[in-house]
Amino acid sequence: MGRVRFEAITWERLGDLLAERLLDLKPGDGSPWPRIAFDGAPAARPGDLAALVSEALRIRGRASLVVGTEGFLRPASLRFEYGHEDVEAYYDGWFDTAALWREVFGPLDPGGTGRVLPDLWDPTTDRATRSPYVPLPPGAILLTHGPLLLKHWFPFDLTVHVLLSPGALRRRTPQDEHWTLPAFERYETETDPAATADVLVRADDPRHPAWNG
């Protein structure tokens, strides 16, 4: 991390530059649908950046679909089986990765149907969302956002990690969610998303992001 050089940028300009980069991105496995990760703790708000990129793509005439992993949480009975603040459960068991493979990534494999389920489970009502499938035309771009994304071996063609320093992560995480912080420490140790991601965005000051270009 010490050798990474960051350049100051606005969020809007960052969205534009990432969209431009995605226009020419060709999946390495021959899929007609590029798949992009926006990885980061909830406090880093990676979904906001995904939405900016989606809008920038729309202006450029390119279809995209934003999918947040919070729409693929497992039912509360499974998430809270070992209590409401179990770090191990949060790290390995809160998100329905099997459903993400089946409903989001599988349909975008080479030869897939292109029909993606945008969400599956509503954590507020703890019920299925019953959302309709979204057909993605060839060339449409999947923009997936959420925490701990890079440890699952999802078939991303480009990965963006929105980075917060430990101090910023603690400050910007609500007090009642501080119990999740050890999960992100473990993620840094085991996955090292800052070194793994193709694009790194520093967002300690949400008004003044910087990126590694």
PDB file of C-alpha atoms in Angstrom:
ATOM      1  CA  MET A   1       0.000   0.000   0.000  1.00  0.00           C
ATOM      2  CA  GLY A   2       2.836   2.394   0.756  1.00  0.00           C
ATOM      3  CA  ARG A   3       3.945   2.406  -2.900  1.00  0.00           C
ATOM      4  CA  VAL A   4       0.469   2.981  -4.371  1.00  0.00           C
ATOM      5  CA  ARG A   5       0.158   6.456  -5.842  1.00  0.00           C
ATOM      6  CA  PHE A   6      -3.266   8.055  -5.573  1.00  0.00           C
ATOM      7  CA  GLU A   7      -4.629  10.894  -7.679  1.00  0.00           C
ATOM      8  CA  ALA A   8      -7.361  13.200  -6.389  1.00  0.00           C
ATOM      9  CA  ILE A   9     -10.592  13.014  -8.359  1.00  0.00           C
ATOM     10  CA  THR A  10     -14.302  13.768  -8.038  1.00  0.00           C
ATOM     11  CA  TRP A  11     -16.836  10.983  -7.785  1.00  0.00           C
ATOM     12  CA  GLU A  12     -18.515  12.138 -11.003  1.00  0.00           C
ATOM     13  CA  ARG A  13     -15.236  12.140 -12.926  1.00  0.00           C
ATOM     14  CA  LEU A  14     -14.375   8.736 -11.495  1.00  0.00           C
ATOM     15  CA  GLY A  15     -17.710   7.359 -12.674  1.00  0.00           C
ATOM     16  CA  ASP A  16     -17.067   8.744 -16.150  1.00  0.00           C
ATOM     17  CA  LEU A  17     -13.540   7.336 -16.384  1.00  0.00           C
ATOM     18  CA  LEU A  18     -14.581   3.898 -15.192  1.00  0.00           C
ATOM     19  CA  ALA A  19     -17.480   3.847 -17.642  1.00  0.00           C
ATOM     20  CA  GLU A  20     -15.123   4.734 -20.491  1.00  0.00           C
ATOM     21  CA  ARG A  21     -12.828   1.899 -19.440  1.00  0.00           C
ATOM     22  CA  LEU A  22     -15.701  -0.577 -19.379  1.00  0.00           C
ATOM     23  CA  LEU A  23     -16.887   0.267 -22.888  1.00  0.00           C
ATOM     24  CA  ASP A  24     -13.956  -1.631 -24.396  1.00  0.00           C
ATOM     25  CA  LEU A  25     -13.705  -4.386 -21.783  1.00  0.00           C
ATOM     26  CA  LYS A  26     -13.892  -7.915 -23.215  1.00  0.00           C
ATOM     27  CA  PRO A  27     -14.491 -10.797 -20.799  1.00  0.00           C
ATOM     28  CA  GLY A  28     -11.629 -13.245 -20.841  1.00  0.00           C
ATOM     29  CA  ASP A  29     -13.918 -16.285 -20.886  1.00  0.00           C
ATOM     30  CA  GLY A  30     -15.803 -15.199 -24.008  1.00  0.00           C
ATOM     31  CA  SER A  31     -18.979 -14.157 -22.202  1.00  0.00           C
ATOM     32  CA  PRO A  32     -20.853 -11.324 -23.936  1.00  0.00           C
ATOM     33  CA  TRP A  33     -21.598  -9.741 -20.537  1.00  0.00           C
ATOM     34  CA  PRO A  34     -18.731  -8.007 -18.670  1.00  0.00           C
ATOM     35  CA  ARG A  35     -18.992  -8.497 -14.892  1.00  0.00           C
ATOM     36  CA  ILE A  36     -17.625  -5.803 -12.598  1.00  0.00           C
ATOM     37  CA  ALA A  37     -17.133  -5.799  -8.809  1.00  0.00           C
ATOM     38  CA  PHE A  38     -17.441  -2.752  -6.578  1.00  0.00           C
ATOM     39  CA  ASP A  39     -16.065  -4.097  -3.332  1.00  0.00           C
ATOM     40  CA  GLY A  40     -16.064  -2.297  -0.010  1.00  0.00           C
ATOM     41  CA  ALA A  41     -17.428  -2.191   3.499  1.00  0.00           C
ATOM     42  CA  PRO A  42     -20.938  -0.720   3.808  1.00  0.00           C
ATOM     43  CA  ALA A  43     -19.390   2.449   5.263  1.00  0.00           C
ATOM     44  CA  ALA A  44     -17.404   2.912   2.032  1.00  0.00           C
ATOM     45  CA  ARG A  45     -20.672   2.956   0.029  1.00  0.00           C
ATOM     46  CA  PRO A  46     -19.454   1.009  -3.015  1.00  0.00           C
ATOM     47  CA  GLY A  47     -23.030   0.932  -4.304  1.00  0.00           C
ATOM     48  CA  ASP A  48     -22.964   4.693  -4.801  1.00  0.00           C
ATOM     49  CA  LEU A  49     -19.999   4.347  -7.143  1.00  0.00           C
ATOM     50  CA  ALA A  50     -21.695   1.481  -8.995  1.00  0.00           C
ATOM     51  CA  ALA A  51     -24.745   3.705  -9.511  1.00  0.00           C
ATOM     52  CA  LEU A  52     -22.577   6.534 -10.853  1.00  0.00           C
ATOM     53  CA  VAL A  53     -20.925   4.184 -13.319  1.00  0.00           C
ATOM     54  CA  SER A  54     -24.298   2.790 -14.386  1.00  0.00           C
ATOM     55  CA  GLU A  55     -25.580   6.301 -15.125  1.00  0.00           C
ATOM     56  CA  ALA A  56     -22.395   7.163 -17.021  1.00  0.00           C
ATOM     57  CA  LEU A  57     -22.832   4.016 -19.106  1.00  0.00           C
ATOM     58  CA  ARG A  58     -26.466   4.888 -19.807  1.00  0.00           C
ATOM     59  CA  ILE A  59     -25.467   8.296 -21.143  1.00  0.00           C
ATOM     60  CA  ARG A  60     -23.008   6.508 -23.430  1.00  0.00           C
ATOM     61  CA  GLY A  61     -25.717   4.187 -24.751  1.00  0.00           C
ATOM     62  CA  ARG A  62     -24.560   1.075 -22.882  1.00  0.00           C
ATOM     63  CA  ALA A  63     -26.970  -1.034 -20.838  1.00  0.00           C
ATOM     64  CA  SER A  64     -26.014  -2.151 -17.346  1.00  0.00           C
ATOM     65  CA  LEU A  65     -27.556  -3.692 -14.257  1.00  0.00           C
ATOM     66  CA  VAL A  66     -26.580  -2.831 -10.686  1.00  0.00           C
ATOM     67  CA  VAL A  67     -26.893  -5.745  -8.250  1.00  0.00           C
ATOM     68  CA  GLY A  68     -26.181  -5.326  -4.554  1.00  0.00           C
ATOM     69  CA  THR A  69     -25.331  -8.353  -2.465  1.00  0.00           C
ATOM     70  CA  GLU A  70     -27.574  -7.014   0.318  1.00  0.00           C
ATOM     71  CA  GLY A  71     -30.398  -8.333  -1.863  1.00  0.00           C
ATOM     72  CA  PHE A  72     -28.948 -11.822  -1.453  1.00  0.00           C
ATOM     73  CA  LEU A  73     -28.722 -12.019   2.315  1.00  0.00           C
ATOM     74  CA  ARG A  74     -29.736 -15.340   3.815  1.00  0.00           C
ATOM     75  CA  PRO A  75     -32.867 -15.492   5.991  1.00  0.00           C
ATOM     76  CA  ALA A  76     -32.552 -14.102   9.516  1.00  0.00           C
ATOM     77  CA  SER A  77     -32.917 -17.571  11.026  1.00  0.00           C
ATOM     78  CA  LEU A  78     -29.654 -18.537   9.307  1.00  0.00           C
ATOM     79  CA  ARG A  79     -27.801 -15.224   9.673  1.00  0.00           C
ATOM     80  CA  PHE A  80     -28.502 -15.033  13.394  1.00  0.00           C
ATOM     81  CA  GLU A  81     -28.282 -18.723  14.222  1.00  0.00           C
ATOM     82  CA  TYR A  82     -25.302 -18.030  16.504  1.00  0.00           C
ATOM     83  CA  GLY A  83     -26.474 -14.606  17.704  1.00  0.00           C
ATOM     84  CA  HIS A  84     -26.913 -11.179  16.201  1.00  0.00           C
ATOM     85  CA  GLU A  85     -23.242 -10.205  16.490  1.00  0.00           C
ATOM     86  CA  ASP A  86     -21.361 -13.325  15.454  1.00  0.00           C
ATOM     87  CA  VAL A  87     -18.352 -12.238  13.403  1.00  0.00           C
ATOM     88  CA  GLU A  88     -17.718 -15.683  11.890  1.00  0.00           C
ATOM     89  CA  ALA A  89     -21.309 -15.893  10.671  1.00  0.00           C
ATOM     90  CA  TYR A  90     -21.072 -12.424   9.116  1.00  0.00           C
ATOM     91  CA  TYR A  91     -17.825 -13.267   7.386  1.00  0.00           C
ATOM     92  CA  ASP A  92     -18.825 -16.640   5.974  1.00  0.00           C
ATOM     93  CA  GLY A  93     -22.575 -17.080   6.269  1.00  0.00           C
ATOM     94  CA  TRP A  94     -24.631 -13.935   5.851  1.00  0.00           C
ATOM     95  CA  PHE A  95     -24.619 -13.761   2.050  1.00  0.00           C
ATOM     96  CA  ASP A  96     -26.229 -16.434  -0.103  1.00  0.00           C
ATOM     97  CA  THR A  97     -23.301 -17.016  -2.430  1.00  0.00           C
ATOM     98  CA  ALA A  98     -24.940 -20.105  -3.931  1.00  0.00           C
ATOM     99  CA  ALA A  99     -27.900 -17.978  -5.014  1.00  0.00           C
ATOM    100  CA  LEU A 100     -25.566 -15.341  -6.445  1.00  0.00           C
ATOM    101  CA  TRP A 101     -23.815 -18.003  -8.514  1.00  0.00           C
ATOM    102  CA  ARG A 102     -27.136 -19.483  -9.635  1.00  0.00           C
ATOM    103  CA  GLU A 103     -29.179 -16.332 -10.276  1.00  0.00           C
ATOM    104  CA  VAL A 104     -26.594 -13.705 -11.211  1.00  0.00           C
ATOM    105  CA  PHE A 105     -23.311 -15.133 -12.441  1.00  0.00           C
ATOM    106  CA  GLY A 106     -24.423 -18.439 -13.976  1.00  0.00           C
ATOM    107  CA  PRO A 107     -26.815 -16.815 -16.464  1.00  0.00           C
ATOM    108  CA  LEU A 108     -23.943 -14.596 -17.669  1.00  0.00           C
ATOM    109  CA  ASP A 109     -21.569 -17.452 -18.397  1.00  0.00           C
ATOM    110  CA  PRO A 110     -20.713 -18.008 -22.080  1.00  0.00           C
ATOM    111  CA  GLY A 111     -23.827 -19.504 -23.632  1.00  0.00           C
ATOM    112  CA  GLY A 112     -25.970 -18.340 -20.678  1.00  0.00           C
ATOM    113  CA  THR A 113     -29.504 -17.003 -20.868  1.00  0.00           C
ATOM    114  CA  GLY A 114     -28.632 -13.464 -19.778  1.00  0.00           C
ATOM    115  CA  ARG A 115     -31.650 -13.488 -17.416  1.00  0.00           C
ATOM    116  CA  VAL A 116     -30.479 -12.162 -14.044  1.00  0.00           C
ATOM    117  CA  LEU A 117     -32.401 -11.979 -10.783  1.00  0.00           C
ATOM    118  CA  PRO A 118     -31.606  -8.522  -9.337  1.00  0.00           C
ATOM    119  CA  ASP A 119     -32.419  -9.506  -5.739  1.00  0.00           C
ATOM    120  CA  LEU A 120     -33.788 -12.467  -3.845  1.00  0.00           C
ATOM    121  CA  TRP A 121     -34.357 -11.616  -0.194  1.00  0.00           C
ATOM    122  CA  ASP A 122     -35.591  -8.518   1.632  1.00  0.00           C
ATOM    123  CA  PRO A 123     -33.772  -8.305   4.978  1.00  0.00           C
ATOM    124  CA  THR A 124     -36.334  -5.823   6.350  1.00  0.00           C
ATOM    125  CA  THR A 125     -39.362  -8.064   5.858  1.00  0.00           C
ATOM    126  CA  ASP A 126     -37.283 -11.271   5.937  1.00  0.00           C
ATOM    127  CA  ARG A 127     -39.197 -12.515   2.927  1.00  0.00           C
ATOM    128  CA  ALA A 128     -38.463 -13.264  -0.712  1.00  0.00           C
ATOM    129  CA  THR A 129     -38.603 -10.144  -2.873  1.00  0.00           C
ATOM    130  CA  ARG A 130     -40.270 -11.935  -5.795  1.00  0.00           C
ATOM    131  CA  SER A 131     -38.570  -9.527  -8.197  1.00  0.00           C
ATOM    132  CA  PRO A 132     -38.832 -10.420 -11.877  1.00  0.00           C
ATOM    133  CA  TYR A 133     -35.818 -11.556 -13.851  1.00  0.00           C
ATOM    134  CA  VAL A 134     -34.045  -8.897 -15.905  1.00  0.00           C
ATOM    135  CA  PRO A 135     -32.945  -9.942 -19.411  1.00  0.00           C
ATOM    136  CA  LEU A 136     -29.564  -8.441 -20.260  1.00  0.00           C
ATOM    137  CA  PRO A 137     -28.784  -8.012 -23.946  1.00  0.00           C
ATOM    138  CA  PRO A 138     -25.315  -9.036 -25.138  1.00  0.00           C
ATOM    139  CA  GLY A 139     -22.859  -6.321 -24.197  1.00  0.00           C
ATOM    140  CA  ALA A 140     -24.788  -5.197 -21.129  1.00  0.00           C
ATOM    141  CA  ILE A 141     -22.580  -4.834 -18.064  1.00  0.00           C
ATOM    142  CA  LEU A 142     -23.197  -6.326 -14.629  1.00  0.00           C
ATOM    143  CA  LEU A 143     -22.175  -3.996 -11.788  1.00  0.00           C
ATOM    144  CA  THR A 144     -22.134  -5.944  -8.531  1.00  0.00           C
ATOM    145  CA  HIS A 145     -21.464  -4.196  -5.237  1.00  0.00           C
ATOM    146  CA  GLY A 146     -21.095  -5.297  -1.653  1.00  0.00           C
ATOM    147  CA  PRO A 147     -18.670  -6.182   1.139  1.00  0.00           C
ATOM    148  CA  LEU A 148     -16.194  -9.057   1.121  1.00  0.00           C
ATOM    149  CA  LEU A 149     -16.774  -9.637  -2.599  1.00  0.00           C
ATOM    150  CA  LEU A 150     -13.289 -10.616  -3.626  1.00  0.00           C
ATOM    151  CA  LYS A 151     -13.009 -13.714  -1.448  1.00  0.00           C
ATOM    152  CA  HIS A 152     -15.639 -15.737  -3.301  1.00  0.00           C
ATOM    153  CA  TRP A 153     -13.924 -16.306  -6.678  1.00  0.00           C
ATOM    154  CA  PHE A 154     -16.822 -14.780  -8.573  1.00  0.00           C
ATOM    155  CA  PRO A 155     -15.952 -14.437 -12.290  1.00  0.00           C
ATOM    156  CA  PHE A 156     -15.330 -10.699 -12.378  1.00  0.00           C
ATOM    157  CA  ASP A 157     -13.685  -9.149 -15.409  1.00  0.00           C
ATOM    158  CA  LEU A 158     -12.668  -6.016 -13.514  1.00  0.00           C
ATOM    159  CA  THR A 159     -12.629  -5.317  -9.781  1.00  0.00           C
ATOM    160  CA  VAL A 160     -12.831  -2.001  -7.944  1.00  0.00           C
ATOM    161  CA  HIS A 161     -12.116  -1.794  -4.214  1.00  0.00           C
ATOM    162  CA  VAL A 162     -13.304   1.263  -2.275  1.00  0.00           C
ATOM    163  CA  LEU A 163     -10.757   1.551   0.505  1.00  0.00           C
ATOM    164  CA  LEU A 164     -11.141   3.017   3.981  1.00  0.00           C
ATOM    165  CA  SER A 165      -8.294   3.216   6.473  1.00  0.00           C
ATOM    166  CA  PRO A 166      -9.004   1.401   9.767  1.00  0.00           C
ATOM    167  CA  GLY A 167      -9.691   4.738  11.465  1.00  0.00           C
ATOM    168  CA  ALA A 168     -12.066   5.942   8.760  1.00  0.00           C
ATOM    169  CA  LEU A 169     -13.844   2.589   8.708  1.00  0.00           C
ATOM    170  CA  ARG A 170     -14.432   2.793  12.454  1.00  0.00           C
ATOM    171  CA  ARG A 171     -15.590   6.427  12.299  1.00  0.00           C
ATOM    172  CA  ARG A 172     -17.987   5.873   9.432  1.00  0.00           C
ATOM    173  CA  THR A 173     -19.446   2.580  10.620  1.00  0.00           C
ATOM    174  CA  PRO A 174     -22.493   3.060  12.868  1.00  0.00           C
ATOM    175  CA  GLN A 175     -21.805   2.198  16.491  1.00  0.00           C
ATOM    176  CA  ASP A 176     -24.249  -0.694  16.491  1.00  0.00           C
ATOM    177  CA  GLU A 177     -22.321  -2.252  13.592  1.00  0.00           C
ATOM    178  CA  HIS A 178     -18.848  -2.001  15.127  1.00  0.00           C
ATOM    179  CA  TRP A 179     -19.024  -5.695  15.908  1.00  0.00           C
ATOM    180  CA  THR A 180     -18.486  -6.335  12.156  1.00  0.00           C
ATOM    181  CA  LEU A 181     -15.096  -4.570  12.105  1.00  0.00           C
ATOM    182  CA  PRO A 182     -13.063  -7.713  12.949  1.00  0.00           C
ATOM    183  CA  ALA A 183     -14.528  -9.325   9.827  1.00  0.00           C
ATOM    184  CA  PHE A 184     -12.996  -6.580   7.677  1.00  0.00           C
ATOM    185  CA  GLU A 185      -9.674  -6.916   9.484  1.00  0.00           C
ATOM    186  CA  ARG A 186      -9.714 -10.615   8.633  1.00  0.00           C
ATOM    187  CA  TYR A 187     -10.660  -9.801   5.033  1.00  0.00           C
ATOM    188  CA  GLU A 188      -7.663  -7.480   4.739  1.00  0.00           C
ATOM    189  CA  THR A 189      -5.368 -10.194   6.068  1.00  0.00           C
ATOM    190  CA  GLU A 190      -6.723 -13.148   4.088  1.00  0.00           C
ATOM    191  CA  THR A 191      -7.756 -11.533   0.791  1.00  0.00           C
ATOM    192  CA  ASP A 192      -5.802  -8.234   0.684  1.00  0.00           C
ATOM    193  CA  PRO A 193      -8.360  -6.499  -1.539  1.00  0.00           C
ATOM    194  CA  ALA A 194      -6.203  -3.386  -1.915  1.00  0.00           C
ATOM    195  CA  ALA A 195      -3.555  -5.472  -3.673  1.00  0.00           C
ATOM    196  CA  THR A 196      -6.013  -7.779  -5.443  1.00  0.00           C
ATOM    197  CA  ALA A 197      -8.341  -5.234  -7.053  1.00  0.00           C
ATOM    198  CA  ASP A 198      -7.698  -3.813 -10.523  1.00  0.00           C
ATOM    199  CA  VAL A 199      -8.771  -0.323  -9.432  1.00  0.00           C
ATOM    200  CA  LEU A 200      -8.303   1.114  -5.953  1.00  0.00           C
ATOM    201  CA  VAL A 201     -10.321   4.075  -4.676  1.00  0.00           C
ATOM    202  CA  ARG A 202      -9.447   5.756  -1.374  1.00  0.00           C
ATOM    203  CA  ALA A 203     -12.521   7.249   0.273  1.00  0.00           C
ATOM    204  CA  ASP A 204     -11.412   8.238   3.785  1.00  0.00           C
ATOM    205  CA  ASP A 205     -12.845  11.695   3.096  1.00  0.00           C
ATOM    206  CA  PRO A 206     -16.106  11.007   1.233  1.00  0.00           C
ATOM    207  CA  ARG A 207     -16.004  14.518  -0.271  1.00  0.00           C
ATOM    208  CA  HIS A 208     -12.532  14.073  -1.779  1.00  0.00           C
ATOM    209  CA  PRO A 209     -11.855  10.578  -3.166  1.00  0.00           C
ATOM    210  CA  ALA A 210      -8.612   9.552  -4.792  1.00  0.00           C
ATOM    211  CA  TRP A 211      -7.761   6.610  -7.013  1.00  0.00           C
ATOM    212  CA  ASN A 212      -4.783   4.790  -8.450  1.00  0.00           C
ATOM    213  CA  GLY A 213      -5.763   5.520 -12.044  1.00  0.00           C
TER     214      GLY A 213
END
